């Protein structure tokens, strides 16, 4: 039986958009293409039915591997970049107490990330910090050939082998990669690392619900079954048989495309919860890589309020009118804290005494929504009940489905990323990688 979506409440009433019957039909047709696999990039649609295809046994295997790593390590370093990093990072930040490391008793290992940059300082300081802790590594690369994570893995593998010896190091490394191709696959087979597979038909930025996201999150103690359950519900709630008016992904996709057609070329994803900052980063990759091609596409940017109201607020209110906002709104916090009364009231805040901090935050959100819409910045609101694994799973699938529909509405292949190669060619030529001799000569002449 089809389960109605009760997790994501989408409100487009302040977007200024009226979705015509023609647009509804186009969005429904785009959604159908994702299911009947007749659209561009149809060999990368494994994510569409991914949540419902995750079995309890596959979750148990991931949990078991996570428990094994947790038992061995104070720190788990996840190596990966782009889609092999951002999903886990987004959910982890959303689910974590930002002050966890200040607690005397930790409730499990600390999950850190590497290979998402080529910073010598970052990598050095990580290696230095690891000296005081037992650690394990989860190395993630679908292609198995990406330079940034490969460099980080070479260094961390060597450190593990020096410290624990080759055999134990191999028990402290888990590889997540393609089932057959790539240097990481070869390395994992030769060294006997436990391995999880990224399905062929799931692209990096759609892979958070595969072991790419699930294993790191399980090691951090996130309830991955709940994450998947949220995504499964949203898979049902956005299926091709769901009427347009009840499909939040289709409505969001249609709305943002109509705004784009009306000249709103930049979408700001934001929230009033700093824990969702990396959700913004995950979303930017998802939409930027999926839609930014052929000279088209909404530019995905992000804000975290209220902090950014004190930096970006002026531009958003009065700068060039090419923006719209999508706010991920959290209905209820997990904690309760009120503003205290103060006998002297020198700061003049007694008018807030007794009010919850979340109420002040909510009034800021409502006030900003009206100010920005008055200033010509249309607003879309995506509300979740609270920040938990279930809601995050729903949100992830909601945005993924909307992105597929939106890309087809825009008329691009949302599942390739040809533009990502240009910088790599130049970097390899400058680094004199074997095979790039001609390109090296040519690029050096241009410097
Ligand atoms: O979405 C994508 O395909 C990319 O962002 C990749 O995830 C990223 O480039 C990392 O690639 P890989 O997992 O092959 O190392």
Short mmCIF file of C-alpha atoms and ligand atoms in Angstrom, two decimals:
data_model
loop_
_atom_site.label_atom_id
_atom_site.label_comp_id
_atom_site.label_asym_id
_atom_site.label_seq_id
_atom_site.Cartn_x
_atom_site.Cartn_y
_atom_site.Cartn_z
CA UNK A 1 0.00 0.00 0.00
CA UNK A 2 1.25 3.47 -0.87
CA UNK A 3 2.40 5.37 2.22
CA UNK A 4 1.50 9.03 2.35
CA UNK A 5 4.38 11.43 2.99
CA UNK A 6 4.09 12.79 6.49
CA UNK A 7 7.70 13.84 6.98
CA UNK A 8 8.35 16.54 4.40
CA UNK A 9 5.96 19.48 4.35
CA UNK A 10 6.60 21.55 1.25
CA UNK A 11 5.21 25.08 1.17
CA UNK A 12 5.46 27.05 -2.07
CA UNK A 13 2.83 29.62 -1.11
CA UNK A 14 5.49 32.34 -0.82
CA UNK A 15 7.29 31.45 -4.05
CA UNK A 16 5.04 33.61 -6.18
CA UNK A 17 4.71 30.69 -8.57
CA UNK A 18 1.54 29.22 -9.98
CA UNK A 19 2.17 25.83 -11.48
CA UNK A 20 0.24 25.50 -14.73
CA UNK A 21 -1.38 22.26 -15.87
CA UNK A 22 1.22 22.09 -18.64
CA UNK A 23 4.08 22.28 -16.12
CA UNK A 24 2.40 19.64 -13.96
CA UNK A 25 2.26 17.34 -16.95
CA UNK A 26 5.90 18.01 -17.79
CA UNK A 27 6.97 17.27 -14.21
CA UNK A 28 4.93 14.06 -14.15
CA UNK A 29 6.46 13.03 -17.47
CA UNK A 30 9.95 13.77 -16.13
CA UNK A 31 9.23 11.64 -13.05
CA UNK A 32 7.93 8.83 -15.27
CA UNK A 33 11.20 8.96 -17.27
CA UNK A 34 13.13 8.22 -14.08
CA UNK A 35 11.04 5.10 -13.62
CA UNK A 36 10.65 3.85 -17.21
CA UNK A 37 14.32 4.62 -17.89
CA UNK A 38 13.68 6.31 -21.22
CA UNK A 39 15.53 9.55 -20.41
CA UNK A 40 19.14 10.70 -20.72
CA UNK A 41 21.62 9.04 -18.36
CA UNK A 42 19.36 6.03 -17.92
CA UNK A 43 22.24 3.77 -16.95
CA UNK A 44 22.58 5.76 -13.70
CA UNK A 45 19.12 5.32 -12.25
CA UNK A 46 19.94 2.72 -9.60
CA UNK A 47 19.25 5.30 -6.88
CA UNK A 48 15.55 5.56 -7.82
CA UNK A 49 14.63 2.23 -6.21
CA UNK A 50 17.69 2.02 -3.99
CA UNK A 51 15.92 2.56 -0.63
CA UNK A 52 13.35 -0.18 -1.22
CA UNK A 53 16.04 -2.56 -2.44
CA UNK A 54 18.07 -2.31 0.78
CA UNK A 55 17.49 -5.56 2.66
CA UNK A 56 17.72 -6.09 6.43
CA UNK A 57 20.58 -8.51 5.69
CA UNK A 58 22.59 -5.85 3.84
CA UNK A 59 22.06 -3.41 6.71
CA UNK A 60 23.17 -6.08 9.18
CA UNK A 61 26.36 -6.68 7.19
CA UNK A 62 27.13 -2.95 7.31
CA UNK A 63 26.34 -2.76 11.04
CA UNK A 64 28.56 -5.77 11.71
CA UNK A 65 31.47 -4.21 9.85
CA UNK A 66 30.90 -0.94 11.67
CA UNK A 67 30.90 -2.72 15.04
CA UNK A 68 34.16 -4.46 14.15
CA UNK A 69 35.83 -1.14 13.28
CA UNK A 70 34.37 0.60 16.35
CA UNK A 71 35.81 -2.08 18.62
CA UNK A 72 39.30 -1.51 17.22
CA UNK A 73 39.52 2.25 16.97
CA UNK A 74 39.26 5.59 18.72
CA UNK A 75 39.14 7.28 15.35
CA UNK A 76 37.75 6.23 11.99
CA UNK A 77 39.09 8.19 9.04
CA UNK A 78 36.81 8.20 6.01
CA UNK A 79 38.70 8.97 2.83
CA UNK A 80 36.73 10.24 -0.16
CA UNK A 81 35.71 13.35 -2.08
CA UNK A 82 32.55 14.71 -3.71
CA UNK A 83 29.81 12.10 -3.69
CA UNK A 84 32.10 9.72 -1.85
CA UNK A 85 32.23 12.10 1.11
CA UNK A 86 29.53 14.76 1.31
CA UNK A 87 26.52 12.56 2.11
CA UNK A 88 28.13 10.93 5.13
CA UNK A 89 29.55 14.25 6.28
CA UNK A 90 26.14 15.95 5.95
CA UNK A 91 24.25 13.34 7.96
CA UNK A 92 27.01 13.02 10.53
CA UNK A 93 27.14 16.77 11.18
CA UNK A 94 23.36 16.93 11.39
CA UNK A 95 23.22 14.08 13.91
CA UNK A 96 26.22 15.05 16.05
CA UNK A 97 26.58 17.12 19.16
CA UNK A 98 29.04 19.80 17.97
CA UNK A 99 30.65 19.82 21.42
CA UNK A 100 30.97 16.05 21.68
CA UNK A 101 34.75 16.11 21.92
CA UNK A 102 34.55 18.20 25.08
CA UNK A 103 32.71 15.42 26.91
CA UNK A 104 34.95 13.33 29.13
CA UNK A 105 33.32 10.03 28.15
CA UNK A 106 32.86 9.54 24.42
CA UNK A 107 30.11 7.20 23.26
CA UNK A 108 32.11 5.69 20.41
CA UNK A 109 34.85 6.47 17.94
CA UNK A 110 35.28 9.86 16.35
CA UNK A 111 34.73 9.89 12.60
CA UNK A 112 37.02 12.20 10.65
CA UNK A 113 37.41 12.85 6.93
CA UNK A 114 40.41 12.98 4.62
CA UNK A 115 41.05 13.01 0.89
CA UNK A 116 38.48 15.76 0.31
CA UNK A 117 41.31 18.23 -0.31
CA UNK A 118 45.01 18.20 -1.21
CA UNK A 119 46.10 20.38 1.68
CA UNK A 120 49.50 19.45 3.07
CA UNK A 121 48.69 21.16 6.37
CA UNK A 122 45.34 19.36 6.77
CA UNK A 123 46.88 15.97 6.07
CA UNK A 124 49.94 16.58 8.26
CA UNK A 125 47.87 17.78 11.19
CA UNK A 126 45.56 14.76 10.82
CA UNK A 127 48.53 12.35 10.84
CA UNK A 128 49.95 14.15 13.86
CA UNK A 129 46.64 13.92 15.77
CA UNK A 130 46.28 10.23 14.91
CA UNK A 131 49.57 9.48 16.65
CA UNK A 132 47.75 9.57 19.99
CA UNK A 133 44.85 7.34 18.93
CA UNK A 134 44.10 3.91 17.54
CA UNK A 135 42.49 4.29 14.13
CA UNK A 136 40.95 2.57 11.14
CA UNK A 137 40.31 3.77 7.61
CA UNK A 138 37.30 3.55 5.31
CA UNK A 139 38.51 4.43 1.82
CA UNK A 140 35.78 5.29 -0.67
CA UNK A 141 36.13 5.87 -4.39
CA UNK A 142 33.73 4.65 -7.05
CA UNK A 143 36.19 5.09 -9.88
CA UNK A 144 39.04 4.02 -7.63
CA UNK A 145 41.31 6.47 -9.41
CA UNK A 146 40.55 9.88 -7.92
CA UNK A 147 43.77 11.69 -7.06
CA UNK A 148 42.78 13.45 -3.81
CA UNK A 149 41.62 10.34 -1.89
CA UNK A 150 44.37 8.23 -3.47
CA UNK A 151 47.06 10.52 -2.00
CA UNK A 152 45.42 10.53 1.45
CA UNK A 153 45.03 6.75 1.36
CA UNK A 154 48.64 6.15 0.43
CA UNK A 155 49.76 8.18 3.47
CA UNK A 156 47.28 6.69 5.95
CA UNK A 157 47.84 3.13 4.72
CA UNK A 158 51.58 3.56 5.22
CA UNK A 159 50.98 4.92 8.74
CA UNK A 160 48.70 1.98 9.61
CA UNK A 161 51.27 -0.53 8.27
CA UNK A 162 54.12 1.11 10.20
CA UNK A 163 52.13 1.09 13.38
CA UNK A 164 50.31 -2.25 13.27
CA UNK A 165 52.15 -4.31 10.64
CA UNK A 166 50.73 -5.25 7.26
CA UNK A 167 48.36 -8.00 8.39
CA UNK A 168 46.64 -5.98 11.13
CA UNK A 169 46.60 -2.87 8.92
CA UNK A 170 44.63 -4.86 6.35
CA UNK A 171 42.04 -5.54 9.06
CA UNK A 172 41.83 -1.83 9.79
CA UNK A 173 41.08 -0.80 6.23
CA UNK A 174 37.73 -1.18 4.51
CA UNK A 175 37.41 -0.29 0.82
CA UNK A 176 34.19 0.86 -0.81
CA UNK A 177 34.53 0.91 -4.57
CA UNK A 178 33.44 -0.51 -7.92
CA UNK A 179 32.87 -4.25 -8.04
CA UNK A 180 35.47 -4.83 -10.76
CA UNK A 181 37.30 -1.69 -11.96
CA UNK A 182 39.83 0.81 -10.68
CA UNK A 183 43.10 0.96 -8.80
CA UNK A 184 41.37 0.81 -5.41
CA UNK A 185 39.60 -2.42 -6.37
CA UNK A 186 42.93 -3.96 -7.43
CA UNK A 187 44.60 -2.80 -4.23
CA UNK A 188 41.75 -4.11 -2.05
CA UNK A 189 41.84 -7.51 -3.74
CA UNK A 190 45.64 -7.80 -3.52
CA UNK A 191 45.78 -6.72 0.12
CA UNK A 192 42.66 -8.61 1.21
CA UNK A 193 40.74 -5.60 2.55
CA UNK A 194 37.10 -6.12 3.51
CA UNK A 195 35.18 -4.50 0.66
CA UNK A 196 31.74 -3.09 -0.07
CA UNK A 197 30.52 -2.42 -3.59
CA UNK A 198 29.08 0.79 -5.05
CA UNK A 199 26.49 -0.35 -7.60
CA UNK A 200 27.37 0.45 -11.23
CA UNK A 201 24.13 2.31 -11.79
CA UNK A 202 24.44 4.69 -8.82
CA UNK A 203 26.51 7.82 -9.44
CA UNK A 204 28.66 9.37 -6.71
CA UNK A 205 26.32 12.21 -5.75
CA UNK A 206 23.36 9.79 -5.46
CA UNK A 207 25.29 7.24 -3.41
CA UNK A 208 24.74 8.28 0.22
CA UNK A 209 22.27 5.43 0.80
CA UNK A 210 24.77 2.82 -0.41
CA UNK A 211 27.66 1.66 1.84
CA UNK A 212 29.38 4.93 0.78
CA UNK A 213 27.25 6.78 3.31
CA UNK A 214 25.86 3.95 5.43
CA UNK A 215 29.14 2.42 6.65
CA UNK A 216 30.74 5.66 7.90
CA UNK A 217 27.44 6.65 9.51
CA UNK A 218 27.03 3.26 11.20
CA UNK A 219 30.54 3.53 12.64
CA UNK A 220 29.52 6.88 14.11
CA UNK A 221 26.49 5.25 15.74
CA UNK A 222 23.84 6.75 13.42
CA UNK A 223 20.71 4.62 13.14
CA UNK A 224 21.05 3.70 9.47
CA UNK A 225 17.90 1.56 9.47
CA UNK A 226 15.91 4.70 10.36
CA UNK A 227 17.74 6.71 7.69
CA UNK A 228 16.81 4.11 5.10
CA UNK A 229 13.22 3.90 6.40
CA UNK A 230 12.81 7.64 5.86
CA UNK A 231 14.14 7.31 2.32
CA UNK A 232 11.91 4.30 1.62
CA UNK A 233 8.83 6.28 2.63
CA UNK A 234 9.84 9.13 0.38
CA UNK A 235 10.51 6.72 -2.50
CA UNK A 236 6.89 5.61 -2.19
CA UNK A 237 5.60 9.14 -1.75
CA UNK A 238 7.23 10.35 -4.98
CA UNK A 239 6.50 7.36 -7.23
CA UNK A 240 5.11 7.82 -10.76
CA UNK A 241 1.61 6.82 -9.65
CA UNK A 242 1.47 9.61 -7.04
CA UNK A 243 -0.62 12.58 -8.25
CA UNK A 244 1.42 15.72 -8.87
CA UNK A 245 -0.33 17.60 -6.05
CA UNK A 246 0.85 14.99 -3.52
CA UNK A 247 4.39 14.56 -4.82
CA UNK A 248 6.65 17.07 -3.02
CA UNK A 249 9.66 16.32 -5.22
CA UNK A 250 7.68 17.03 -8.40
CA UNK A 251 6.25 20.24 -6.95
CA UNK A 252 9.67 21.47 -5.79
CA UNK A 253 11.24 20.64 -9.16
CA UNK A 254 8.47 22.41 -11.08
CA UNK A 255 8.60 25.47 -8.81
CA UNK A 256 12.35 25.97 -9.07
CA UNK A 257 12.26 25.56 -12.86
CA UNK A 258 9.50 28.16 -13.15
CA UNK A 259 11.55 30.52 -10.98
CA UNK A 260 14.58 29.88 -13.19
CA UNK A 261 12.55 30.66 -16.30
CA UNK A 262 11.47 33.90 -14.60
CA UNK A 263 15.11 34.98 -14.20
CA UNK A 264 15.89 33.61 -10.74
CA UNK A 265 19.21 32.03 -11.63
CA UNK A 266 20.51 31.42 -8.10
CA UNK A 267 18.94 29.24 -5.43
CA UNK A 268 20.03 29.69 -1.83
CA UNK A 269 19.47 26.62 0.28
CA UNK A 270 19.44 27.54 3.91
CA UNK A 271 18.29 26.70 7.36
CA UNK A 272 18.20 28.12 10.84
CA UNK A 273 20.05 25.11 12.28
CA UNK A 274 23.86 25.20 11.99
CA UNK A 275 23.90 21.40 12.11
CA UNK A 276 22.45 21.41 8.60
CA UNK A 277 25.36 23.37 7.10
CA UNK A 278 26.83 20.27 5.44
CA UNK A 279 23.44 19.25 4.12
CA UNK A 280 23.78 22.46 2.11
CA UNK A 281 27.15 21.28 0.82
CA UNK A 282 25.75 17.85 -0.17
CA UNK A 283 22.80 19.55 -1.89
CA UNK A 284 25.09 21.97 -3.77
CA UNK A 285 27.03 19.07 -5.24
CA UNK A 286 23.84 17.18 -6.10
CA UNK A 287 22.25 20.09 -7.93
CA UNK A 288 25.41 21.75 -9.25
CA UNK A 289 26.80 18.63 -10.90
CA UNK A 290 23.40 17.46 -12.08
CA UNK A 291 22.16 20.68 -13.67
CA UNK A 292 25.10 22.96 -14.38
CA UNK A 293 25.87 22.06 -17.98
CA UNK A 294 25.30 23.14 -21.59
CA UNK A 295 25.36 26.77 -20.44
CA UNK A 296 22.30 26.18 -18.26
CA UNK A 297 21.31 25.53 -14.67
CA UNK A 298 20.38 27.25 -11.43
CA UNK A 299 23.51 28.13 -9.47
CA UNK A 300 23.17 26.37 -6.10
CA UNK A 301 24.42 28.45 -3.20
CA UNK A 302 23.80 28.24 0.51
CA UNK A 303 23.28 30.20 3.69
CA UNK A 304 23.03 29.36 7.37
CA UNK A 305 20.77 31.71 9.27
CA UNK A 306 20.72 33.69 11.38
CA UNK A 307 24.53 33.95 11.09
CA UNK A 308 24.45 34.78 7.38
CA UNK A 309 21.81 37.46 7.84
CA UNK A 310 24.69 39.44 9.33
CA UNK A 311 26.89 38.88 6.28
CA UNK A 312 24.76 38.01 3.25
CA UNK A 313 21.53 39.56 4.48
CA UNK A 314 22.11 42.96 2.87
CA UNK A 315 22.68 41.47 -0.58
CA UNK A 316 19.78 39.07 -0.29
CA UNK A 317 17.42 41.87 0.74
CA UNK A 318 18.53 44.52 -1.76
CA UNK A 319 21.11 43.22 -4.23
CA UNK A 320 20.53 41.96 -7.76
CA UNK A 321 17.13 40.25 -8.01
CA UNK A 322 18.27 36.93 -9.42
CA UNK A 323 17.83 34.90 -6.22
CA UNK A 324 15.29 32.65 -4.60
CA UNK A 325 15.53 30.82 -1.30
CA UNK A 326 14.70 27.30 -0.22
CA UNK A 327 14.64 26.97 3.54
CA UNK A 328 14.89 23.63 5.30
CA UNK A 329 12.84 24.40 8.36
CA UNK A 330 12.99 22.25 11.48
CA UNK A 331 9.69 22.18 13.39
CA UNK A 332 11.00 21.12 16.80
CA UNK A 333 14.38 21.11 18.53
CA UNK A 334 15.54 18.18 20.66
CA UNK A 335 16.32 20.31 23.70
CA UNK A 336 14.51 22.90 25.78
CA UNK A 337 16.09 26.20 26.80
CA UNK A 338 14.39 29.45 27.72
CA UNK A 339 15.64 33.03 28.00
CA UNK A 340 16.09 33.87 31.66
CA UNK A 341 14.72 36.95 33.37
CA UNK A 342 17.29 39.42 34.70
CA UNK A 343 16.49 41.80 37.55
CA UNK A 344 18.55 44.63 36.07
CA UNK A 345 17.58 44.08 32.44
CA UNK A 346 20.54 46.14 31.25
CA UNK A 347 20.51 44.31 27.90
CA UNK A 348 16.79 45.06 27.50
CA UNK A 349 15.97 41.42 26.85
CA UNK A 350 13.37 40.88 29.54
CA UNK A 351 10.66 41.07 26.91
CA UNK A 352 11.95 37.66 25.83
CA UNK A 353 12.10 36.20 29.35
CA UNK A 354 10.46 32.79 29.54
CA UNK A 355 10.47 32.35 25.75
CA UNK A 356 12.18 29.33 24.27
CA UNK A 357 15.23 29.99 22.10
CA UNK A 358 13.50 28.03 19.34
CA UNK A 359 10.58 30.46 19.43
CA UNK A 360 12.95 33.37 18.89
CA UNK A 361 14.56 31.40 16.03
CA UNK A 362 11.11 30.70 14.53
CA UNK A 363 10.14 34.39 14.66
CA UNK A 364 13.43 35.22 12.95
CA UNK A 365 12.57 32.70 10.24
CA UNK A 366 9.06 34.06 9.72
CA UNK A 367 10.29 37.66 9.78
CA UNK A 368 13.03 36.94 7.25
CA UNK A 369 10.64 35.06 4.99
CA UNK A 370 8.35 38.08 4.74
CA UNK A 371 11.21 40.59 4.46
CA UNK A 372 12.86 38.61 1.67
CA UNK A 373 9.65 37.97 -0.27
CA UNK A 374 8.80 41.69 0.10
CA UNK A 375 12.28 42.38 -1.30
CA UNK A 376 11.72 40.18 -4.36
CA UNK A 377 13.30 36.94 -3.18
CA UNK A 378 10.77 34.11 -3.60
CA UNK A 379 10.71 31.57 -0.80
CA UNK A 380 10.16 27.82 -0.76
CA UNK A 381 9.94 26.08 2.61
CA UNK A 382 10.74 22.42 3.19
CA UNK A 383 9.76 21.52 6.74
CA UNK A 384 10.89 18.44 8.63
CA UNK A 385 9.57 17.53 12.11
CA UNK A 386 13.02 17.40 13.72
CA UNK A 387 16.60 16.53 12.89
CA UNK A 388 16.78 12.76 13.16
CA UNK A 389 17.86 9.87 10.97
CA UNK A 390 14.34 9.21 9.68
CA UNK A 391 13.75 12.81 8.59
CA UNK A 392 17.23 13.09 7.06
CA UNK A 393 16.64 9.91 5.03
CA UNK A 394 13.37 11.37 3.76
CA UNK A 395 15.03 14.70 2.98
CA UNK A 396 17.86 13.03 1.07
CA UNK A 397 15.52 11.07 -1.17
CA UNK A 398 13.19 14.08 -1.55
CA UNK A 399 16.07 16.18 -2.91
CA UNK A 400 17.48 13.35 -5.07
CA UNK A 401 14.11 12.69 -6.72
CA UNK A 402 13.48 16.39 -7.23
CA UNK A 403 16.93 16.76 -8.77
CA UNK A 404 16.29 14.02 -11.33
CA UNK A 405 12.92 15.54 -12.27
CA UNK A 406 14.37 19.05 -12.32
CA UNK A 407 17.27 18.07 -14.59
CA UNK A 408 14.90 16.52 -17.10
CA UNK A 409 12.66 19.62 -16.95
CA UNK A 410 15.73 21.72 -17.68
CA UNK A 411 16.57 19.48 -20.63
CA UNK A 412 19.95 18.15 -19.49
CA UNK A 413 21.33 14.75 -18.53
CA UNK A 414 21.32 15.04 -14.72
CA UNK A 415 23.52 11.99 -14.26
CA UNK A 416 26.81 12.89 -15.94
CA UNK A 417 29.48 15.45 -15.04
CA UNK A 418 31.67 15.95 -18.12
CA UNK A 419 32.87 19.34 -16.90
CA UNK A 420 34.68 17.85 -13.91
CA UNK A 421 37.39 16.46 -16.21
CA UNK A 422 38.79 19.79 -17.44
CA UNK A 423 40.72 20.69 -14.28
CA UNK A 424 42.01 17.13 -13.94
CA UNK A 425 43.62 17.21 -17.41
CA UNK A 426 45.43 20.43 -16.58
CA UNK A 427 46.52 19.22 -13.13
CA UNK A 428 47.87 15.94 -14.51
CA UNK A 429 49.71 17.78 -17.28
CA UNK A 430 51.26 20.18 -14.75
CA UNK A 431 52.25 17.25 -12.52
CA UNK A 432 53.84 15.52 -15.55
CA UNK A 433 51.76 12.37 -15.17
CA UNK A 434 52.93 9.67 -17.59
CA UNK A 435 50.84 9.82 -20.76
CA UNK A 436 50.39 13.60 -20.54
CA UNK A 437 53.73 14.58 -22.17
CA UNK A 438 52.24 16.66 -25.01
CA UNK A 439 49.71 18.30 -22.70
CA UNK A 440 52.53 19.10 -20.25
CA UNK A 441 54.51 20.95 -22.94
CA UNK A 442 51.44 22.83 -24.10
CA UNK A 443 50.25 23.88 -20.66
CA UNK A 444 53.70 24.93 -19.44
CA UNK A 445 53.98 27.23 -22.47
CA UNK A 446 50.79 28.94 -21.33
CA UNK A 447 51.96 29.67 -17.79
O1 LIG B 1 29.19 12.75 -8.15
C1 LIG B 1 30.25 12.35 -8.62
O2 LIG B 1 30.29 11.46 -9.47
C2 LIG B 1 31.58 12.93 -8.15
O3 LIG B 1 31.42 13.98 -7.29
C3 LIG B 1 32.38 11.85 -7.45
O4 LIG B 1 31.65 11.38 -6.35
C4 LIG B 1 33.73 12.37 -7.00
O5 LIG B 1 34.43 12.93 -8.07
C5 LIG B 1 34.57 11.23 -6.39
O6 LIG B 1 34.70 10.21 -7.32
P1 LIG B 1 35.16 8.77 -6.90
O7 LIG B 1 34.17 8.20 -5.97
O8 LIG B 1 35.23 8.01 -8.19
O9 LIG B 1 36.52 8.90 -6.26
#
